Tab-separated table of C-alpha atoms in Angstrom:
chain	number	residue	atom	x	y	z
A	8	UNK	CA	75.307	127.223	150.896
A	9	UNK	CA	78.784	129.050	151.318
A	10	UNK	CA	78.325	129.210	154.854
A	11	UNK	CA	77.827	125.561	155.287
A	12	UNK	CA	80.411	124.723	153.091
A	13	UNK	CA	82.573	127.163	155.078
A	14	UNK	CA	81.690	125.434	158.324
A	15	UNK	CA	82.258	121.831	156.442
A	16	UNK	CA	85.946	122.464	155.201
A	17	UNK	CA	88.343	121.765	157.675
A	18	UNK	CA	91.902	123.215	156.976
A	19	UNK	CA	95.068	121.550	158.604
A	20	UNK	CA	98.447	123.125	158.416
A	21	UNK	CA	101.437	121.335	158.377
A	22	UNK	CA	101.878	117.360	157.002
A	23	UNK	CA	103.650	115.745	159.356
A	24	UNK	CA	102.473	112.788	161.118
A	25	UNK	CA	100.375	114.917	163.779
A	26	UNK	CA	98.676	116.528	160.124
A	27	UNK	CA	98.769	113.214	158.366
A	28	UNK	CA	96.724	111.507	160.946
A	29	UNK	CA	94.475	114.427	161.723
A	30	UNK	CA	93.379	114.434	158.001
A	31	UNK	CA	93.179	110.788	157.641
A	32	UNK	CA	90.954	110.869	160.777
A	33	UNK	CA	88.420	113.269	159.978
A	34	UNK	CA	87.688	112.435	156.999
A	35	UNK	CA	86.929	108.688	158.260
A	36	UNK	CA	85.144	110.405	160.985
A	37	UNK	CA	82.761	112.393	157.975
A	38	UNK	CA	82.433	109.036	155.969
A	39	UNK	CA	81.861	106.365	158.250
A	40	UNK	CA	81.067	107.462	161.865
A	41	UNK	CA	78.795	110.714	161.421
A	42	UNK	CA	76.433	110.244	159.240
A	43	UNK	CA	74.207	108.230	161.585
A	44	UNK	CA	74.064	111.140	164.011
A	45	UNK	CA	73.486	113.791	161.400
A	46	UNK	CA	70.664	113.145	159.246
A	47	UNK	CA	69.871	116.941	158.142
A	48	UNK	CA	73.605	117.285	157.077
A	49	UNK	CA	75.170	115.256	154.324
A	50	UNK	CA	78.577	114.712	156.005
A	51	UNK	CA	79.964	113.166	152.510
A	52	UNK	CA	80.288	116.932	152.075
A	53	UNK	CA	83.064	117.613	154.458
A	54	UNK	CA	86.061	118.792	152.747
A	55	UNK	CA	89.924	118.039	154.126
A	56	UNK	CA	92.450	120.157	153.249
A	57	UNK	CA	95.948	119.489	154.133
A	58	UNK	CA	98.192	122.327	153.816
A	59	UNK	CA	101.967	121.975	153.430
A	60	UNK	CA	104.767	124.448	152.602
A	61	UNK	CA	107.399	121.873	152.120
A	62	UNK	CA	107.575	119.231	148.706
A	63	UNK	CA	105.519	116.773	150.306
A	64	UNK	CA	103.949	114.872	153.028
A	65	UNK	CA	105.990	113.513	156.081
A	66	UNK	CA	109.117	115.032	154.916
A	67	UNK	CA	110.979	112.948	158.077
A	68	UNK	CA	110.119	109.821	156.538
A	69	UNK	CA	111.781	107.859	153.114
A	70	UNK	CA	110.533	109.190	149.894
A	71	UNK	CA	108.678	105.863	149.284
A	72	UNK	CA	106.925	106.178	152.509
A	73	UNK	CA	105.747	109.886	151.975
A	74	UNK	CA	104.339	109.045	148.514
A	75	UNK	CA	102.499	106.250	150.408
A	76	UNK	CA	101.235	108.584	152.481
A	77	UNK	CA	100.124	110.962	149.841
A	78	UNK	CA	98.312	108.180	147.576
A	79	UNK	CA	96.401	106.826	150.727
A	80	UNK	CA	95.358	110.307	151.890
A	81	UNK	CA	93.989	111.430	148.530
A	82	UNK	CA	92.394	107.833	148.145
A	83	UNK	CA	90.473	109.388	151.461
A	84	UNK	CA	89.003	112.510	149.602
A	85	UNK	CA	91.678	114.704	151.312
A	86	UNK	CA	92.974	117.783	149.560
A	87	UNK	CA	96.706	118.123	149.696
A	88	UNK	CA	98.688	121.847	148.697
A	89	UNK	CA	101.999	120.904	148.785
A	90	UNK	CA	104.790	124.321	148.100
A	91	UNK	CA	101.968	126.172	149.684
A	92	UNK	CA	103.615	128.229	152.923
A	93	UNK	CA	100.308	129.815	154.914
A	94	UNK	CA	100.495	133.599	155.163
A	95	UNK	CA	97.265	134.483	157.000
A	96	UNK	CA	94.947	132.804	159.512
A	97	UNK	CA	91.462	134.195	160.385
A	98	UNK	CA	88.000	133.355	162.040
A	99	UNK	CA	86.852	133.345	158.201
A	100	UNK	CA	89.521	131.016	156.328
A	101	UNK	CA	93.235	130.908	155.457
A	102	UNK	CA	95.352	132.456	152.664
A	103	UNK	CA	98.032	130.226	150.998
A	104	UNK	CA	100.365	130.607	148.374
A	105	UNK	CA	97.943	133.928	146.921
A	106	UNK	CA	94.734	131.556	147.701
A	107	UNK	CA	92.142	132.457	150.134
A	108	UNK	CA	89.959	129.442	151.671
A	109	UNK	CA	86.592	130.051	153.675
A	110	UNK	CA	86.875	127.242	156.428
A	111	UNK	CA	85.407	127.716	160.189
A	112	UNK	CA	87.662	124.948	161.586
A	113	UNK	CA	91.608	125.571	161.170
A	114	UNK	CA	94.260	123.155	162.677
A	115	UNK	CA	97.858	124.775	163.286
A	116	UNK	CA	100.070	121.077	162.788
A	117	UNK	CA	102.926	122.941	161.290
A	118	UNK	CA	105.034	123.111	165.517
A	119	UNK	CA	105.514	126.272	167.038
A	120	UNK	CA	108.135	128.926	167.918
A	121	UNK	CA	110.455	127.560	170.694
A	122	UNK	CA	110.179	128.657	173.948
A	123	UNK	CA	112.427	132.151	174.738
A	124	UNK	CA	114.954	130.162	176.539
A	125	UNK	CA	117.919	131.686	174.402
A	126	UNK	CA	116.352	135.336	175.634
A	127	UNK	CA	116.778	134.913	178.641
A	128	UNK	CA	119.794	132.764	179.081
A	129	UNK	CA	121.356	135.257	177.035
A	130	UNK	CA	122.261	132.597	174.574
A	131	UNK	CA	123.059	132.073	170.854
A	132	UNK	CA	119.942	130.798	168.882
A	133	UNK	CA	118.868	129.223	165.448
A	134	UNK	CA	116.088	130.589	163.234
A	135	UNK	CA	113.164	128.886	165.086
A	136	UNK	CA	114.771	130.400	168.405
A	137	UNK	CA	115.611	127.056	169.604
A	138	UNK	CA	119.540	127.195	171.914
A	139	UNK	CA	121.972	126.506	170.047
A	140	UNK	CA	123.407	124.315	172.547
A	141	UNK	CA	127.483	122.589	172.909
A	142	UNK	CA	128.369	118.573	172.105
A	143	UNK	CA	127.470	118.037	175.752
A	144	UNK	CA	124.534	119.845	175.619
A	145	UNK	CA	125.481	123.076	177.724
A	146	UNK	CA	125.353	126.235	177.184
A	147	UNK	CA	128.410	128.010	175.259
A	148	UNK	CA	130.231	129.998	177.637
A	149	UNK	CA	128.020	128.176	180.774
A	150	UNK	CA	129.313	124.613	181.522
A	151	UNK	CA	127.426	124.657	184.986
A	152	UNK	CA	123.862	125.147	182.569
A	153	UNK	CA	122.622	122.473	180.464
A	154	UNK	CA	119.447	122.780	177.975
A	155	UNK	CA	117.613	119.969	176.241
A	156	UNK	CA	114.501	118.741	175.147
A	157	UNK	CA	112.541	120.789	172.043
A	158	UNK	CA	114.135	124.194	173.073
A	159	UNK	CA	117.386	123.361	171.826
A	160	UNK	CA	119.098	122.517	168.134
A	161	UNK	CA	121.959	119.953	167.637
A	162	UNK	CA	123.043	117.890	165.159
A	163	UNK	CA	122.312	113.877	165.174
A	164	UNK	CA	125.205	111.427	163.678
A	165	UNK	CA	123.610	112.163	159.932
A	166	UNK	CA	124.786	116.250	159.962
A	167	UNK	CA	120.736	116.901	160.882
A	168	UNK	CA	118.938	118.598	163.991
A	169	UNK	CA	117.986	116.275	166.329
A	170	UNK	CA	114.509	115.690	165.884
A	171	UNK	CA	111.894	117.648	169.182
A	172	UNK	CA	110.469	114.639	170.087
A	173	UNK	CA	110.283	113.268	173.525
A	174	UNK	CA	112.149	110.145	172.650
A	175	UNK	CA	114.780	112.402	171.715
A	176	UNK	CA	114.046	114.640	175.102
A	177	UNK	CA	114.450	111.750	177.290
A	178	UNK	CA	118.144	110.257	175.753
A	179	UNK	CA	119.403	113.687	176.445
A	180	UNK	CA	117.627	113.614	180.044
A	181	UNK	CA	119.841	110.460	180.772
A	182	UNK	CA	122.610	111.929	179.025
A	183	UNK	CA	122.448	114.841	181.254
A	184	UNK	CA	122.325	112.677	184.096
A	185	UNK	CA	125.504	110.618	183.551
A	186	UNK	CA	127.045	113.475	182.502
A	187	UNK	CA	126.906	115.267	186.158
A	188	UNK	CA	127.901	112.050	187.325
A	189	UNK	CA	131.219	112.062	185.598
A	190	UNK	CA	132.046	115.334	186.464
A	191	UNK	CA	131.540	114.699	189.933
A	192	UNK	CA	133.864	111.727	189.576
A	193	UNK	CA	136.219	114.131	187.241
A	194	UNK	CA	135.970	112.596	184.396
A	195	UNK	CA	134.992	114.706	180.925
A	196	UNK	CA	131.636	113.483	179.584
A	197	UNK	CA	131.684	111.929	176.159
A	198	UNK	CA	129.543	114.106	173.303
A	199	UNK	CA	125.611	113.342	173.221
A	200	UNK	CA	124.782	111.084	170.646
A	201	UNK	CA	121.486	110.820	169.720
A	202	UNK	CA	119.805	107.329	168.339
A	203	UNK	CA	116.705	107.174	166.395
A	204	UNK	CA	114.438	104.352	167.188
A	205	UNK	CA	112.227	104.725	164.354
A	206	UNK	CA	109.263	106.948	162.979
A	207	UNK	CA	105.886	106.029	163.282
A	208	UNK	CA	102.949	107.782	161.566
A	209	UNK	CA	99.130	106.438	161.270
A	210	UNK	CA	97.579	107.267	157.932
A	211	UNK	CA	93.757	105.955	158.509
A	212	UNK	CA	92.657	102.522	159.747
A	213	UNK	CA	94.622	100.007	158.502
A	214	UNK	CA	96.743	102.549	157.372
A	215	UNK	CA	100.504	103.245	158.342
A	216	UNK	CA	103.592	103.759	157.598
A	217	UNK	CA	107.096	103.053	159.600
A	218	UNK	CA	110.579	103.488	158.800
A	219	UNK	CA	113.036	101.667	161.674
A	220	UNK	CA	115.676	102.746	159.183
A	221	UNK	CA	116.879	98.589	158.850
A	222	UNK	CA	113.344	98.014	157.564
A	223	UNK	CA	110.214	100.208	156.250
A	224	UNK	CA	106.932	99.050	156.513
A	225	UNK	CA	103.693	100.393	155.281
A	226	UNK	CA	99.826	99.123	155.078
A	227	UNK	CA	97.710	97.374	157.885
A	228	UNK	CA	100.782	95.427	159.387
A	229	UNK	CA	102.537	98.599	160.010
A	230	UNK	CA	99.403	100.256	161.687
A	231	UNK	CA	98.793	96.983	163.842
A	232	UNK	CA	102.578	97.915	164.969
A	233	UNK	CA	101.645	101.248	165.598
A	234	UNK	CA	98.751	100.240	167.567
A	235	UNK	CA	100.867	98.085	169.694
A	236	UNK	CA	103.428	100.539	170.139
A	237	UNK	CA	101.222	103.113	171.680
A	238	UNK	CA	99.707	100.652	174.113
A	239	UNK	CA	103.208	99.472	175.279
A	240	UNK	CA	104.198	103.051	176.247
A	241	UNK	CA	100.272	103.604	178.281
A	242	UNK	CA	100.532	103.550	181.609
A	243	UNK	CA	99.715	100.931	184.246
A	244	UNK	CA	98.340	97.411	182.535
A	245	UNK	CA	95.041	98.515	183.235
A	246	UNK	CA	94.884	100.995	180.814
A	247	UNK	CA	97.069	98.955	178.589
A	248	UNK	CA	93.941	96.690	178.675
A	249	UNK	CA	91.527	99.034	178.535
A	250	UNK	CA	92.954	100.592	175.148
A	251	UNK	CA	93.832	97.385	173.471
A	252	UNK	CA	89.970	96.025	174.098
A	253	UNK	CA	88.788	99.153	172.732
A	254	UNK	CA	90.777	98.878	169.836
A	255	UNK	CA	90.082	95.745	168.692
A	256	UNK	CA	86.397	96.507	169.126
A	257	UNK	CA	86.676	99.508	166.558
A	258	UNK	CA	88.381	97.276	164.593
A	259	UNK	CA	86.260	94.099	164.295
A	260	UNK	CA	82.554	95.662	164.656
A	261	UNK	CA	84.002	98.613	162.622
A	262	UNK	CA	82.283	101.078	164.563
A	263	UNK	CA	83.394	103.807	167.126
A	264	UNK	CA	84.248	103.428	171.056
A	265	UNK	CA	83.527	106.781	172.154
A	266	UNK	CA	80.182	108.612	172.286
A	267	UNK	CA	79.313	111.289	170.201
A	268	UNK	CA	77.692	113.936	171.957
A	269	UNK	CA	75.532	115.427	169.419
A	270	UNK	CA	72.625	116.620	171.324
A	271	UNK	CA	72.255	119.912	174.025
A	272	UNK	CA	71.960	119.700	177.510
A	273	UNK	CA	68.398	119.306	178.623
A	274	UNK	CA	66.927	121.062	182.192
A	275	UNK	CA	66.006	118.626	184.656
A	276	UNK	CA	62.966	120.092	186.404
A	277	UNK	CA	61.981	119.225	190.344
């Protein structure tokens, strides 16, 4: 019995929207998808815990939003520790805030160190080791080097860090860009200024939330604009199609595109 329940708790670190969504999706995945496929295991079992060292969930978004967020997750069945910083991660569990947890399956959600740019361009760097990087997004002390993208810290219009995101990556690509070009025409660039579009983050199905900062939104309408939003950014109509069929299949028959492979691979004899 403590083995299974080991292998059926499922431990995700870090509540932002990548967490968020990864809880919210498992545990639909143990309630309504599984159970079909796994008649010797009582899925309903399958514990989601969502581990966060900061005051709450989605700390990007409004507090509104984020208590949203909480209330539908926990309507779910998922566990959230919030103040709970993770000190230890092992093939047997996780240890938080003095607790130890026996879980098989851990999810890291909580980002990662930066990349060791600032080593070796011999450059200042913040606490995550991101480069520090100038107004116009070069290096100090190297105008001919620029840095962007999640590597680097600098602060938006409201005093913060501009958000790693690749929204954020590609405004300072085209920043960049016209940047060179008005050197080469001898003009001094302007200062980067970063604008947010808006935060997204799915919760379960028919579950979102989304803050454009002129107007939040939360509930099914706000996850049939997330929905929409991802398929506009796909690739090629064809797979803008392809996705937004799919979609509306889950969400009419209530059932699951993909296959679940559930079984082992047989020999073929000849």
């Amino acid at each position: 019995p403590e083995r299974r329940a080991a292998l059926l708790t499922f431990v995700i670190i870090g509540a932002g929207p990548t967490g968020v969504e990864l809880a919210g999706t498992i545990t639909e995945l143990a309630r309504d998808t599984l159970p079909p496929d796994f008649r010797h295991i009582d899925t309903h079992q399958a514990r989601v815990v969502l581990i966060e060292a900061g005051p709450r969930v989605l700390a990007g978004f409004p507090d509104d939003l984020s208590a949203y967020a909480q209330r539908s997750l926990e309507s779910l069945g998922v566990e959230i520790m919030l103040g709970q910083p993770v000190t230890e991660c092992s093939a047997e569990g996780v240890v938080y805030g003095g607790n130890t947890l026996k879980a098989k399956t851990l999810i890291w959600a909580a980002g990662v160190h930066a990349s060791r740019a600032a080593e070796w361009l011999n450059a200042p760097a913040d606490h995550a080791g991101r480069v520090q990087v100038l107004p116009d997004l070069t290096i100090p002390g190297r105008p001919d080097i620029f840095a962007i993208g999640d590597t680097v810290v600098i602060a938006g219009p409201d005093g913060k860090p501009v958000p790693g995101i690749a929204p954020a990556a590609k405004q300072q690509g085209r920043y960049v860009a016209e940047a060179i070009r008005a050197r080469l025409r001898g003009d001094a660039p302007a200062p980067f200024r970063y604008k947010h579009s808006g935060s997204l983050a799915q919760i379960g199905k028919r579950k979102a939330v989304i803050d454009f900062g002129w107007i939040k939104l939360r509930g099914a309408l706000a996850w049939w604009i997330w929905g929409i939003a991802h398929i506009y950014f796909l690739i090629g109509l064809r797979h803008r199609l392809s996705v937004a069929l799919s979609w509306l299949w889950i969400y009419t028959r209530d059932q699951r595109a993909a296959r679940l492979i559930t079984q082992g691979s047989s020999k073929v004899m000849g």
